[in-house]
């Protein structure tokens, strides 16, 4: 009986992950970002793992992640910052919680990977360690 219960819990966990936390690359709704740097302190610290979920629209105050535009230094790198202004069509104005000035880039809704859904403090360090040879 205990073995069947364990199997049921594992299957339920996998189905839950598949429906809710599956990465975009696998057709799911989630993007995973490992925080690096100090721009979002005290909200996030280096090594925190953040799970984001794609939305139809984003609003002032939300934490989002977007890629640095092509042709810019660091192109493709994901930036995780808070929306402080702008609009969906002309571009969102974002800024790190630990920064005095907004970002140079103004991502549109299409550029945004998602908004904060789950924060796992320090978990990103575990994944970084596992990726090393």
Tab-separated table of C-alpha atoms in Angstrom:
chain	number	residue	atom	x	y	z
A	1	UNK	CA	0.000	0.000	0.000
A	2	UNK	CA	2.798	2.414	0.928
A	3	UNK	CA	4.590	1.689	-2.363
A	4	UNK	CA	1.441	2.507	-4.365
A	5	UNK	CA	0.979	5.751	-2.457
A	6	UNK	CA	4.595	6.730	-3.150
A	7	UNK	CA	4.166	5.950	-6.866
A	8	UNK	CA	0.948	7.986	-6.970
A	9	UNK	CA	2.668	10.968	-5.335
A	10	UNK	CA	5.578	10.814	-7.790
A	11	UNK	CA	3.229	10.620	-10.773
A	12	UNK	CA	1.114	13.498	-9.416
A	13	UNK	CA	4.284	15.580	-8.931
A	14	UNK	CA	5.446	14.906	-12.479
A	15	UNK	CA	2.026	15.751	-13.936
A	16	UNK	CA	1.959	18.974	-11.884
A	17	UNK	CA	5.431	19.935	-13.108
A	18	UNK	CA	4.483	19.102	-16.701
A	19	UNK	CA	1.375	21.293	-16.569
A	20	UNK	CA	2.638	24.205	-14.471
A	21	UNK	CA	6.443	24.380	-14.462
A	22	UNK	CA	7.512	22.922	-17.816
A	23	UNK	CA	9.991	25.251	-19.566
A	24	UNK	CA	9.045	27.177	-22.704
A	25	UNK	CA	11.518	25.044	-24.670
A	26	UNK	CA	9.311	22.023	-23.927
A	27	UNK	CA	6.099	23.866	-24.791
A	28	UNK	CA	5.347	24.866	-21.217
A	29	UNK	CA	4.476	28.166	-19.575
A	30	UNK	CA	7.636	28.713	-17.506
A	31	UNK	CA	11.020	30.391	-17.934
A	32	UNK	CA	13.784	29.725	-15.407
A	33	UNK	CA	16.302	32.437	-14.527
A	34	UNK	CA	19.246	32.206	-12.140
A	35	UNK	CA	19.844	35.622	-10.621
A	36	UNK	CA	23.322	37.057	-10.960
A	37	UNK	CA	24.412	40.441	-9.680
A	38	UNK	CA	23.174	43.005	-7.181
A	39	UNK	CA	20.714	45.083	-9.205
A	40	UNK	CA	17.620	43.481	-7.635
A	41	UNK	CA	18.756	43.360	-4.000
A	42	UNK	CA	17.097	43.021	-1.507
A	43	UNK	CA	14.362	41.308	-3.562
A	44	UNK	CA	16.752	38.786	-5.187
A	45	UNK	CA	20.345	37.771	-4.535
A	46	UNK	CA	22.926	36.014	-6.707
A	47	UNK	CA	22.076	32.322	-6.828
A	48	UNK	CA	18.326	32.701	-6.416
A	49	UNK	CA	16.270	30.736	-8.942
A	50	UNK	CA	13.270	32.588	-10.344
A	51	UNK	CA	10.470	30.931	-12.289
A	52	UNK	CA	8.575	33.254	-14.615
A	53	UNK	CA	5.269	32.809	-16.376
A	54	UNK	CA	4.372	34.378	-19.733
A	55	UNK	CA	1.371	36.760	-19.600
A	56	UNK	CA	-0.809	38.604	-22.113
A	57	UNK	CA	0.084	41.959	-20.535
A	58	UNK	CA	2.450	43.318	-17.887
A	59	UNK	CA	1.910	46.113	-15.379
A	60	UNK	CA	3.877	48.658	-13.362
A	61	UNK	CA	5.381	47.071	-10.255
A	62	UNK	CA	5.728	43.569	-11.704
A	63	UNK	CA	9.106	41.840	-11.893
A	64	UNK	CA	9.819	40.637	-15.442
A	65	UNK	CA	12.678	39.120	-17.398
A	66	UNK	CA	13.641	40.120	-20.935
A	67	UNK	CA	16.604	39.543	-23.237
A	68	UNK	CA	19.160	42.252	-24.013
A	69	UNK	CA	18.417	43.321	-27.636
A	70	UNK	CA	20.526	42.120	-30.566
A	71	UNK	CA	23.446	44.387	-31.414
A	72	UNK	CA	23.898	45.464	-27.773
A	73	UNK	CA	26.668	44.358	-25.420
A	74	UNK	CA	25.425	41.211	-23.711
A	75	UNK	CA	22.810	40.513	-26.410
A	76	UNK	CA	20.519	37.638	-25.471
A	77	UNK	CA	21.374	37.755	-21.766
A	78	UNK	CA	18.261	37.768	-19.589
A	79	UNK	CA	17.688	40.822	-17.406
A	80	UNK	CA	15.333	40.497	-14.445
A	81	UNK	CA	14.043	43.902	-13.305
A	82	UNK	CA	10.866	45.638	-12.159
A	83	UNK	CA	8.514	47.603	-14.444
A	84	UNK	CA	8.525	51.270	-13.402
A	85	UNK	CA	6.649	52.787	-16.358
A	86	UNK	CA	6.128	52.775	-20.117
A	87	UNK	CA	3.470	50.965	-22.109
A	88	UNK	CA	2.895	47.634	-23.837
A	89	UNK	CA	3.256	49.132	-27.320
A	90	UNK	CA	5.997	51.765	-26.974
A	91	UNK	CA	8.042	49.691	-24.541
A	92	UNK	CA	8.219	49.070	-20.814
A	93	UNK	CA	10.548	51.070	-18.617
A	94	UNK	CA	12.364	48.753	-16.221
A	95	UNK	CA	14.773	49.289	-13.368
A	96	UNK	CA	16.554	47.139	-10.810
A	97	UNK	CA	15.378	47.605	-7.217
A	98	UNK	CA	18.974	48.463	-6.238
A	99	UNK	CA	19.525	50.961	-9.097
A	100	UNK	CA	19.074	54.737	-9.274
A	101	UNK	CA	18.232	54.906	-12.980
A	102	UNK	CA	16.042	52.915	-15.375
A	103	UNK	CA	17.451	50.507	-17.958
A	104	UNK	CA	18.532	51.741	-21.387
A	105	UNK	CA	16.298	49.204	-23.140
A	106	UNK	CA	12.510	49.341	-23.334
A	107	UNK	CA	11.175	45.834	-24.009
A	108	UNK	CA	7.737	45.325	-25.526
A	109	UNK	CA	5.374	42.574	-24.419
A	110	UNK	CA	6.791	40.335	-27.154
A	111	UNK	CA	10.316	40.732	-25.699
A	112	UNK	CA	9.303	39.752	-22.160
A	113	UNK	CA	9.897	36.138	-21.134
A	114	UNK	CA	7.462	36.327	-18.221
A	115	UNK	CA	6.619	37.774	-14.840
A	116	UNK	CA	7.682	36.505	-11.417
A	117	UNK	CA	5.800	33.393	-10.410
A	118	UNK	CA	8.045	31.497	-7.968
A	119	UNK	CA	11.221	32.519	-6.152
A	120	UNK	CA	13.563	29.832	-4.783
A	121	UNK	CA	16.334	31.496	-2.743
A	122	UNK	CA	19.761	29.939	-3.301
A	123	UNK	CA	18.476	27.064	-5.471
A	124	UNK	CA	20.219	28.448	-8.556
A	125	UNK	CA	23.580	27.803	-6.872
A	126	UNK	CA	22.777	24.089	-6.771
A	127	UNK	CA	22.008	24.036	-10.520
A	128	UNK	CA	25.159	26.039	-11.289
A	129	UNK	CA	27.229	23.532	-9.313
A	130	UNK	CA	25.631	20.588	-11.164
A	131	UNK	CA	26.448	22.168	-14.550
A	132	UNK	CA	30.184	22.337	-13.785
A	133	UNK	CA	32.420	19.496	-14.991
